[in-house]
Amino acid sequence: MFNTKMPMRDMFGKALLELGSKNSDVVVLTADLTDAIKTTLFSKAFPDRFFQMGIKESDMVGTAAGMAIDGLIPFVTTFAAFATSLANQSVRVSMGYNEANVKLTSSHGGICVGGDGATHQSFEDIALMRLIPGMTIVVPCDANEAYNATFSVAKYIGPVYLRLGRIPTPVITKLDDRFEIGHAKVLREGNDIAIVANGMMVAFALEAADALASDGIQARVINMHTVKPLDISVLKSAVDECSAIVTAEEHTIIGGLGGAVSEYIGSYNPIPIERVGVKDTFGESGWPDEILKKYGLTANDIANSARRVLTRKIGRSFS
Amino acid sequence: MIRRRFNGTVDVLQLKDFATQLRRDSLRMVHHAGAGHIGGSLGLADFMAVLYGYAMEFDTENPDYINRDRIILSNGHTCPPWYAALARTGSIPLDELASFRKLGSRLQGHPARKSLPDFVETSSGPLGQGFSVANGIALSQRLKGNKTRVYCIIGDGESQEGQVWEAALTAAHYNLGSLTLFVNDNGLQIDGSTSEVMNVEPLDMKFASFGWNTRVIDGNDIESIVRELENIDPNQGKPTVIVGKTLMGKGVSFMENRSAWHGSWPDAEQLKTALREIGNSRYYTDFSITEAENV
Ligand SMILES: Cc1ncc(C[n+]2csc(CCOP(=O)(O)OP(=O)(O)O)c2C)c(N)n1
Ligand SMILES: [Mg+2]
């Protein structure tokens, strides 16, 4: 369906380089993963503002907090598992509680990291970050959105978690699309059901919507790129107008986008909902396509969930 | 069969042959997986060969054997020579090596206790964690009165993690003489040389000031490894660190001492050259990779 694929982290690296020349307060920190998070361009162009911290993520986040407290705009970069879980105490207190203007940026967020396996797959990172008061969480859906989000994140004042994936994923947005933190995008109209997705699952959500359309089901597709704060107005319209929701994310169904949307629906208006995502389990080694299939994160899984939710909404079978 | 601790006379030639085979196996595993960390793995092969070929006590038939020595690979990305040693000593089927990093394999990209509980004491991958677990196992073994040894392996880059130094305090504070730490000190990590990324040297003096016995050896020299391991007295109440000066990519000219090979794997041509340079072992034959699997 989408011909061009590109890793989000590549465009993050490009945006960072441009940011560096526009704003001399922007600094970048790495923990021995320069090329993995694509900060190489920045490091070469602005060696004075690039800090190699070695393999010590807690120290890196704490150092960045100090820089932010003193007025700089640090982008802290490492794998999602280490940014949010290993360094969690530094993120919680030095960054979060201090309201330090740190931009915690991860690559390898999600389940598609390849053969490295469970320890390197991070699909609880968004939940961990949601638990920190005042944290803004941005999950771009493709490389172009990652590019645009990087500028918004830099401009925004306050702690941010910017979550990027490892592998090349379908490019579905354009470079000149507008991106605003906290403002979700309706990518496809429809009133039978709403699919609320983020990250690379947005592409699968659009594919699922196509499949559903051939069965006469009109699905609204929402790109909820900001998980915190959620765009309540877009979500409320989806609940009011579609009365059935499926969430889709490359994350555990506990505590991430699906969790956040369920919490909202639970207190606003409990309509039928299903969450597509990783179940309560650790991951394993394997190629992305095999893994997505095994863990139930395909367009097909979204479409099947949609049919089940519609059955609950209308009371007749759609499968 | 029970393999006794430091048993019999050392056959250095045989240990070298064993190391050669561990290198061949590691190269073929990562090539076949199309991913993996060959650099640190090749540098670790000699230490692994001495552990499994001479120093460690274990029972090839009974992994639960009460008197077995423990191994904790804290820098889990260098697992290929470990998996190979398990296969070559008959602990896991030889041909299972071909499943490394594949969906459903017990041989995960980083060692997983969940899939290989008989041999993997602790899952590793996130650097800095294994050392603490090794201390815990050593403390527990002492409490139970078992006279086992605990071998923990870390990388030089890994030693940048603060937790490594927390664990170093613990081992010295509790006089863990049964614990031996091996630093696979190849001077390199992902982003380049360890001294440029974030200097950790002199490692031996750091550990000495933490109250450890320290040794610095050529970590790719089988005879030195044997000698230092034999010399350790577990009853003298101090943990021992062996700072093993190793070569990343040891044995393959185009990989040696190049950080680019930290997380890379050889393509078909490179594999051929690499295997030629490593040479054949006399006692072993390569594990088989079926054509069907090789697509
Ligand atoms: C906590 C943590 N941070 C980062 C990484 C990513 N990583 C894997 S290996 C490695 C370099 C390790 O260097 P060293 O211990 O010297 O191993 P070598 O490259 O010599 O094999 C890094 C940064 C990780 N696995 N865990
Ligand atoms: Mg190293």
XYZ file of C-alpha atoms and ligand atoms in Angstrom:
641
model
C 0.000 0.000 0.000
C 2.826 2.412 0.851
C 5.816 2.124 -1.401
C 8.368 4.261 0.368
C 9.861 3.056 3.601
C 12.302 4.932 5.782
C 13.477 4.691 9.390
C 12.167 7.487 11.611
C 15.570 7.863 13.236
C 17.130 8.916 9.912
C 14.884 11.940 9.638
C 15.341 12.705 13.328
C 19.066 12.953 12.626
C 18.441 15.324 9.734
C 16.134 17.539 11.799
C 18.637 17.620 14.628
C 21.330 18.880 12.276
C 19.073 21.709 11.062
C 18.043 22.543 14.611
C 21.684 22.733 15.562
C 22.389 25.474 13.057
C 19.267 27.422 13.980
C 19.584 27.273 17.726
C 22.897 27.259 19.535
C 21.232 26.152 22.764
C 20.487 22.747 21.289
C 22.921 20.108 22.584
C 22.948 16.347 22.043
C 24.014 13.553 24.376
C 24.616 9.914 23.503
C 25.518 6.798 25.453
C 27.716 4.955 22.940
C 24.955 4.811 20.350
C 25.741 7.732 18.063
C 25.006 6.101 14.758
C 22.207 3.942 16.102
C 20.120 7.041 16.931
C 21.518 8.936 13.933
C 23.142 11.782 15.809
C 26.313 11.419 13.728
C 25.467 14.390 11.475
C 24.993 16.651 14.482
C 28.142 15.361 16.175
C 30.258 16.203 13.127
C 28.716 19.628 12.546
C 28.678 20.733 16.188
C 31.340 18.760 18.065
C 31.319 21.281 20.937
C 27.640 20.712 21.534
C 27.793 16.951 21.253
C 28.477 14.997 24.437
C 29.574 11.370 24.366
C 28.587 10.077 27.800
C 29.703 6.466 27.512
C 27.448 3.590 28.489
C 25.812 5.270 31.485
C 22.264 6.240 30.778
C 21.249 7.420 34.252
C 24.263 9.693 34.363
C 23.436 10.955 30.881
C 19.865 11.906 31.772
C 21.011 13.567 34.982
C 23.698 15.519 33.134
C 21.142 16.631 30.559
C 18.848 17.775 33.354
C 21.652 19.949 34.690
C 22.203 21.438 31.248
C 18.487 22.118 30.857
C 18.265 23.713 34.288
C 21.044 26.016 33.152
C 19.145 26.985 29.989
C 20.257 24.584 27.265
C 17.945 22.357 25.229
C 19.446 18.869 25.518
C 18.359 15.977 23.328
C 19.248 12.790 25.194
C 19.483 9.812 22.866
C 19.614 6.046 23.447
C 17.503 2.924 22.935
C 13.976 3.124 24.333
C 14.577 0.356 26.868
C 17.502 2.164 28.439
C 16.072 5.692 28.178
C 12.834 4.922 29.961
C 13.517 1.896 32.093
C 17.184 1.817 33.085
C 17.380 5.586 33.584
C 13.882 5.831 34.974
C 14.865 7.303 38.336
C 16.824 10.110 36.660
C 13.932 10.706 34.272
C 11.462 10.744 37.139
C 13.257 13.124 39.450
C 16.099 14.991 37.713
C 14.053 15.522 34.567
C 10.378 15.142 35.550
C 10.105 16.483 39.065
C 12.493 19.326 38.193
C 10.408 20.043 35.079
C 13.733 20.192 33.288
C 13.527 20.980 29.591
C 15.086 17.680 28.500
C 14.131 15.978 25.249
C 14.468 12.270 25.924
C 14.640 10.697 22.481
C 14.732 6.990 21.862
C 15.197 4.710 18.940
C 14.330 0.988 18.967
C 10.974 1.742 20.565
C 8.576 -1.147 20.016
C 8.910 -4.798 19.151
C 10.684 -4.569 15.778
C 14.361 -4.584 16.728
C 15.306 -7.839 15.018
C 17.332 -10.612 16.570
C 18.416 -8.748 19.692
C 15.399 -10.114 21.518
C 13.424 -9.328 24.654
C 15.940 -7.175 26.496
C 16.205 -4.763 23.578
C 12.533 -4.670 22.637
C 10.816 -1.850 24.431
C 7.065 -1.905 24.418
C 6.468 -0.635 27.925
C 8.339 2.644 27.476
C 5.275 4.764 26.768
C 3.483 3.419 29.827
C 6.518 4.182 31.979
C 6.692 7.727 30.644
C 2.939 8.272 31.021
C 3.330 7.686 34.743
C 5.613 10.661 35.139
C 3.629 13.824 35.875
C 4.130 16.586 33.332
C 5.781 14.374 30.732
C 4.772 15.037 27.137
C 4.922 11.936 24.929
C 5.243 12.072 21.159
C 5.138 8.954 18.970
C 5.563 9.859 15.292
C 3.967 7.605 12.690
C 6.682 7.828 10.053
C 10.005 9.400 9.095
C 8.498 12.691 7.906
C 6.466 13.096 11.058
C 9.573 12.293 13.093
C 11.306 15.123 11.254
C 8.514 17.597 11.936
C 7.982 16.440 15.502
C 11.650 17.040 16.312
C 11.244 20.778 15.656
C 8.039 20.966 17.705
C 9.644 19.085 20.551
C 12.613 21.464 20.545
C 10.339 24.489 20.631
C 8.080 23.129 23.362
C 9.207 24.005 26.878
C 9.178 21.093 29.314
C 10.165 17.428 29.573
C 9.348 15.387 26.469
C 9.688 11.761 25.500
C 10.085 11.376 21.728
C 9.773 7.750 20.676
C 11.168 6.455 17.401
C 11.386 3.016 15.863
C 14.363 1.169 14.475
C 13.303 -0.306 11.172
C 12.277 1.409 7.929
C 8.503 1.926 8.039
C 5.971 3.184 5.483
C 6.035 6.924 4.817
C 2.471 8.195 4.921
C 2.788 11.891 5.825
C 4.419 14.686 3.858
C 7.315 16.844 4.888
C 5.183 19.980 4.653
C 2.361 18.573 6.765
C 1.657 20.623 9.860
C 2.583 18.984 13.139
C 1.370 20.218 16.500
C 2.010 18.497 19.790
C -1.302 17.428 21.305
C -3.317 17.782 18.094
C -4.266 14.402 16.656
C -4.942 14.010 12.958
C -7.919 12.383 11.307
C -6.397 10.628 8.307
C -9.573 9.043 7.035
C -13.222 9.850 7.682
C -15.799 7.274 8.678
C -18.544 6.875 11.259
C -18.887 3.120 11.768
C -15.816 2.732 13.920
C -12.709 4.729 14.824
C -9.200 3.281 14.751
C -6.931 5.285 17.020
C -3.312 4.476 16.246
C 0.194 5.822 16.538
C 3.705 4.969 15.443
C 4.084 2.591 12.553
C 0.693 1.048 13.382
C -0.927 4.057 11.687
C 0.046 2.626 8.301
C -1.504 -0.714 9.257
C -4.624 1.094 10.501
C -5.049 2.716 7.078
C -4.601 -0.683 5.433
C -7.168 -2.185 7.781
C -9.583 0.649 6.969
C -9.248 -0.205 3.274
C -10.038 -3.833 3.982
C -13.024 -2.866 6.101
C -14.287 -0.507 3.391
C -14.526 -3.400 0.973
C -16.953 -4.975 3.471
C -18.932 -1.729 3.544
C -17.555 -0.616 6.906
C -16.379 2.992 7.046
C -13.594 3.347 9.580
C -12.258 6.656 10.795
C -8.483 6.560 11.227
C -6.894 8.838 13.804
C -3.174 9.383 14.161
C -2.822 10.018 17.899
C 0.850 10.954 17.728
C 0.760 12.621 21.132
C -0.082 10.108 23.839
C 0.224 12.670 26.580
C -1.613 14.955 26.607
C -4.232 13.040 24.596
C -6.250 15.066 22.097
C -9.550 14.834 23.951
C -11.591 16.791 21.428
C -10.737 14.466 18.550
C -11.263 11.448 20.801
C -14.605 12.733 22.099
C -15.898 13.225 18.546
C -14.831 9.676 17.687
C -16.711 8.308 20.693
C -19.818 10.400 19.964
C -19.916 9.766 16.230
C -18.563 6.207 15.862
C -19.520 4.585 19.185
C -16.848 1.895 18.663
C -13.088 2.121 18.934
C -10.001 0.054 18.191
C -6.608 1.265 19.332
C -3.402 0.114 17.644
C 0.138 0.610 18.885
C 3.560 -1.031 18.818
C 3.455 -1.253 22.599
C 1.842 -3.355 25.291
C -1.911 -2.919 25.504
C -1.329 -2.000 29.145
C -0.746 1.632 29.935
C 0.076 3.056 26.526
C -2.225 4.518 23.887
C -4.820 1.781 24.360
C -4.624 2.257 28.101
C -4.996 6.017 27.847
C -7.931 5.839 25.441
C -9.636 3.186 27.592
C -9.242 5.335 30.681
C -10.856 8.228 28.881
C -13.721 6.165 27.476
C -14.278 4.461 30.809
C -15.001 7.734 32.501
C -16.666 9.552 29.600
C -18.842 6.966 27.885
C -18.043 3.245 27.962
C -18.518 2.239 24.321
C -17.092 -1.034 22.898
C -13.315 -0.938 22.502
C -10.518 -3.362 21.663
C -6.794 -2.752 21.962
C -4.372 -4.063 19.375
C -0.849 -4.273 20.725
C 1.527 -6.603 22.488
C -0.138 -8.647 25.217
C 1.288 -8.901 28.727
C 4.469 -10.713 27.732
C 8.159 -10.297 26.993
C 9.361 -10.364 23.395
C 11.902 -12.533 21.593
C 14.364 -12.666 18.708
C 12.992 -12.692 15.180
C 12.606 -10.674 12.006
C 10.056 -7.833 12.165
C 7.509 -9.435 9.829
C 7.506 -12.724 11.752
C 7.344 -10.912 15.062
C 4.485 -8.622 14.039
C 2.511 -11.632 12.931
C 3.218 -13.738 15.992
C 2.423 -10.918 18.404
C -0.742 -9.830 16.606
C 0.285 -6.435 15.252
C -0.786 -6.588 11.613
C -3.412 -4.776 9.533
C -5.343 -8.011 9.644
C -5.336 -8.024 13.435
C -6.689 -4.470 13.442
C -9.432 -5.322 10.939
C -10.442 -8.402 12.951
C -10.604 -6.368 16.136
C -12.714 -3.798 14.322
C -15.197 -6.440 13.214
C -15.468 -7.806 16.741
C -16.019 -4.364 18.196
C -18.668 -3.619 15.566
C -20.449 -6.827 16.519
C -20.568 -5.635 20.102
C -21.832 -2.231 18.982
C -24.569 -3.448 16.649
C -25.304 -6.915 17.927
C -24.721 -8.845 14.706
C -21.705 -10.633 13.346
C -19.198 -9.024 10.985
C -16.589 -11.731 10.804
C 29.693 -37.039 32.745
C 31.129 -34.829 35.449
C 33.935 -32.534 34.332
C 36.047 -31.736 37.379
C 37.435 -28.349 38.274
C 41.041 -27.910 36.999
C 41.122 -31.589 36.274
C 44.186 -33.468 35.083
C 47.020 -32.029 33.086
C 46.364 -29.087 30.889
C 46.504 -29.845 27.216
C 47.144 -26.394 25.821
C 47.032 -27.574 22.237
C 43.640 -29.080 22.775
C 42.342 -25.924 24.443
C 43.601 -23.898 21.499
C 41.852 -26.257 19.173
C 38.675 -25.833 21.206
C 38.994 -22.036 20.950
C 39.464 -22.326 17.201
C 36.238 -24.251 16.925
C 34.365 -21.753 19.117
C 35.511 -19.036 16.711
C 34.397 -21.015 13.673
C 31.047 -21.713 15.281
C 30.549 -18.062 16.283
C 31.350 -16.816 12.794
C 28.983 -19.271 11.174
C 26.226 -18.542 13.692
C 26.170 -14.787 13.174
C 26.546 -15.171 9.432
C 23.617 -17.545 9.316
C 21.555 -15.300 11.602
C 22.324 -12.289 9.444
C 22.992 -10.318 12.601
C 24.935 -10.446 15.824
C 28.083 -9.234 17.536
C 31.123 -11.008 16.187
C 33.865 -8.637 17.391
C 33.659 -9.168 21.153
C 32.693 -12.806 20.609
C 35.927 -13.689 18.807
C 37.931 -12.017 21.567
C 36.149 -14.052 24.225
C 36.676 -17.468 22.615
C 39.938 -18.250 24.433
C 38.567 -17.545 27.902
C 35.441 -19.580 27.126
C 37.607 -22.438 25.887
C 39.575 -22.518 29.147
C 36.434 -22.294 31.291
C 34.602 -25.114 29.537
C 37.655 -27.109 28.507
C 39.503 -27.121 31.827
C 38.598 -24.745 34.660
C 34.910 -25.207 35.346
C 33.180 -28.076 37.082
C 29.922 -29.204 35.497
C 27.990 -32.297 34.569
C 27.183 -32.666 30.896
C 24.233 -34.946 31.674
C 22.875 -33.159 34.678
C 22.726 -29.375 34.395
C 21.385 -29.144 37.954
C 24.493 -30.823 39.356
C 24.826 -29.230 42.781
C 28.551 -28.654 42.683
C 28.609 -26.964 39.278
C 30.480 -23.736 38.764
C 28.435 -20.819 37.519
C 28.982 -18.572 34.580
C 27.315 -15.203 34.103
C 27.821 -13.451 30.789
C 26.957 -9.910 31.772
C 27.851 -8.533 28.334
C 25.253 -10.793 26.776
C 25.863 -9.668 23.203
C 29.016 -11.832 23.151
C 26.989 -15.034 23.617
C 27.946 -16.920 20.406
C 31.114 -18.568 21.841
C 29.161 -19.409 24.995
C 26.363 -21.129 23.080
C 29.051 -22.860 21.027
C 30.817 -24.067 24.188
C 27.528 -25.441 25.514
C 27.020 -27.301 22.265
C 30.600 -28.541 22.021
C 30.506 -29.958 25.558
C 27.266 -31.781 24.789
C 24.982 -29.640 26.922
C 22.764 -28.611 24.016
C 22.423 -30.261 20.585
C 25.138 -29.149 18.173
C 22.852 -28.350 15.273
C 20.805 -26.062 17.487
C 23.550 -23.482 16.908
C 21.995 -22.865 13.484
C 18.878 -21.487 15.190
C 20.717 -18.576 16.818
C 18.593 -15.403 16.792
C 15.715 -17.059 14.915
C 12.086 -16.879 15.921
C 11.332 -19.473 18.594
C 14.979 -20.390 19.216
C 16.344 -21.095 22.683
C 19.462 -19.293 21.514
C 18.163 -15.753 21.752
C 20.188 -12.813 20.484
C 20.958 -12.070 24.113
C 21.028 -14.962 26.613
C 17.582 -15.609 28.048
C 17.030 -17.531 31.259
C 13.427 -17.964 30.168
C 14.415 -20.098 27.196
C 17.571 -21.793 28.518
C 17.111 -21.983 32.303
C 19.519 -24.904 32.726
C 22.509 -22.836 31.683
C 21.613 -19.171 31.644
C 21.644 -18.102 35.288
C 20.480 -14.609 34.399
C 19.198 -12.943 31.257
C 21.581 -10.304 30.043
C 21.800 -7.729 27.300
C 21.310 -4.453 29.108
C 24.892 -3.877 30.214
C 25.813 -3.701 33.876
C 23.235 -6.040 35.368
C 24.829 -9.474 35.289
C 27.617 -8.699 37.721
C 25.148 -7.974 40.561
C 23.338 -11.241 39.913
C 26.672 -13.071 39.988
C 27.315 -11.610 43.434
C 23.889 -12.783 44.561
C 24.533 -16.318 43.368
C 27.968 -16.364 45.044
C 26.479 -15.133 48.326
C 23.755 -17.752 48.149
C 26.235 -20.527 47.380
C 28.345 -19.505 50.347
C 25.316 -19.473 52.619
C 24.484 -22.996 51.501
C 28.057 -24.102 52.144
C 28.742 -25.011 48.504
C 32.326 -24.657 47.398
C 31.511 -23.599 43.863
C 33.131 -20.895 41.777
C 31.283 -18.077 40.072
C 32.702 -16.609 36.857
C 31.312 -13.337 35.633
C 32.286 -11.765 32.315
C 31.898 -8.077 31.492
C 33.145 -5.765 28.734
C 35.400 -2.745 29.126
C 32.706 -0.503 27.672
C 30.219 -2.147 29.998
C 32.306 -1.053 32.963
C 31.141 2.509 32.300
C 27.799 1.561 33.831
C 27.576 2.700 37.436
C 26.050 -0.594 38.500
C 29.343 -2.335 37.715
C 31.003 -0.331 40.461
C 28.140 -0.888 42.871
C 28.618 -4.602 42.284
C 32.386 -4.229 42.710
C 31.749 -2.768 46.171
C 29.427 -5.627 47.085
C 31.847 -8.384 46.094
C 34.708 -6.837 48.053
C 32.565 -5.934 51.045
C 31.312 -9.505 51.348
C 34.765 -10.999 50.733
C 33.547 -13.031 47.784
C 36.652 -15.085 47.134
C 34.663 -17.536 45.022
C 33.898 -14.808 42.499
C 36.127 -14.227 39.491
C 35.396 -11.345 37.186
C 36.834 -11.436 33.676
C 36.937 -8.150 31.804
C 36.921 -8.706 28.056
C 39.091 -5.607 27.748
C 39.457 -5.067 24.016
C 39.702 -1.284 24.305
C 36.757 -0.818 21.963
C 33.025 -0.295 22.098
C 30.374 0.760 19.568
C 31.354 4.396 19.069
C 35.113 3.785 18.958
C 37.917 3.292 21.434
C 36.906 3.082 25.061
C 39.508 5.682 26.017
C 37.941 8.215 23.651
C 34.318 7.379 24.355
C 34.625 7.427 28.156
C 37.897 6.352 29.660
C 37.733 3.522 32.193
C 41.435 2.701 32.561
C 43.387 1.837 34.571
C 40.806 -0.807 35.394
C 43.169 -2.894 37.519
C 43.966 0.030 39.804
C 40.316 0.925 40.150
C 39.490 -2.618 41.230
C 42.560 -2.742 43.481
C 41.405 0.372 45.289
C 38.015 -1.301 45.704
C 39.742 -4.147 47.570
C 40.043 -6.734 44.804
C 42.832 -9.074 43.743
C 43.773 -7.891 40.306
C 45.604 -9.440 37.390
C 46.248 -8.050 33.950
C 46.894 -10.676 31.311
C 46.796 -11.262 27.585
C 43.196 -12.397 27.448
C 43.755 -14.251 24.196
C 46.635 -16.310 25.561
C 45.385 -19.705 26.671
C 48.406 -20.412 28.879
C 48.089 -17.130 30.769
C 44.387 -17.676 31.310
C 45.027 -21.168 32.636
C 47.788 -19.972 34.953
C 45.789 -17.093 36.425
C 42.678 -19.150 36.982
C 44.723 -21.901 38.679
C 46.370 -19.328 40.925
C 43.156 -18.024 42.389
C 42.693 -19.001 46.014
C 38.958 -18.820 46.726
C 39.571 -19.008 50.463
C 41.545 -15.841 50.858
C 38.444 -13.705 51.090
C 38.878 -11.352 48.167
C 37.204 -11.402 44.793
C 39.556 -11.578 41.808
C 39.380 -9.586 38.622
C 41.268 -10.722 35.561
C 41.640 -7.818 33.199
C 42.027 -9.714 29.957
C 43.584 -7.617 27.247
C 41.838 -9.051 24.227
C 41.519 -8.172 20.565
C 38.127 -7.399 19.149
C 37.721 -9.706 16.161
C 40.686 -11.859 17.252
C 41.880 -14.212 14.542
C 40.354 -12.498 11.529
C 42.683 -9.881 10.055
C 40.025 -7.561 8.673
C 38.039 -7.631 11.922
C 40.858 -7.268 14.403
C 40.806 -4.150 16.535
C 38.001 -2.507 14.568
C 34.989 -1.242 16.481
C 32.937 -1.448 13.288
C 32.873 -5.202 13.937
C 31.306 -4.791 17.375
C 27.816 -5.395 16.027
C 28.457 -6.651 12.528
C 28.466 -10.023 10.870
C 30.340 -11.392 7.870
C 28.694 -11.799 4.486
C 29.346 -15.000 2.511
C 32.659 -13.847 1.045
C 33.904 -12.448 4.343
C 32.880 -15.642 6.111
C 34.937 -17.708 3.713
C 38.020 -15.572 4.265
C 37.457 -15.476 8.014
C 37.143 -19.251 8.315
C 40.276 -19.712 6.239
C 42.214 -17.379 8.528
C 40.882 -19.061 11.681
C 41.800 -22.439 10.238
C 40.324 -25.845 10.971
C 40.324 -27.530 14.318
C 41.608 -31.046 14.532
C 39.071 -32.590 16.895
C 35.823 -31.001 15.746
C 33.730 -30.626 12.631
C 31.451 -27.694 11.855
C 27.794 -27.918 12.846
C 25.426 -28.361 9.942
C 23.185 -25.741 8.486
C 20.463 -27.270 6.371
C 19.790 -25.785 2.963
C 16.183 -25.163 3.868
C 17.277 -23.047 6.783
C 19.864 -21.246 4.761
C 17.472 -19.215 2.605
C 22.521 -0.531 29.338
C 22.941 -0.666 27.936
N 23.251 0.439 27.223
C 23.600 0.322 25.920
C 23.644 -0.888 25.319
C 23.991 -1.005 23.848
N 25.298 -1.639 23.698
C 25.441 -2.963 23.483
S 27.028 -3.463 23.467
C 27.585 -1.883 23.702
C 29.066 -1.625 23.758
C 29.692 -2.441 24.800
O 31.080 -2.249 24.826
P 31.971 -3.389 25.453
O 31.427 -3.791 26.760
O 33.376 -2.913 25.423
O 31.750 -4.617 24.471
P 32.462 -4.896 23.055
O 31.991 -3.849 22.098
O 33.930 -4.827 23.271
O 31.976 -6.246 22.653
C 26.505 -0.999 23.827
C 26.613 0.444 24.021
C 23.297 -2.012 26.093
N 23.281 -3.258 25.575
N 22.968 -1.871 27.388
Mg 35.020 -3.598 24.525
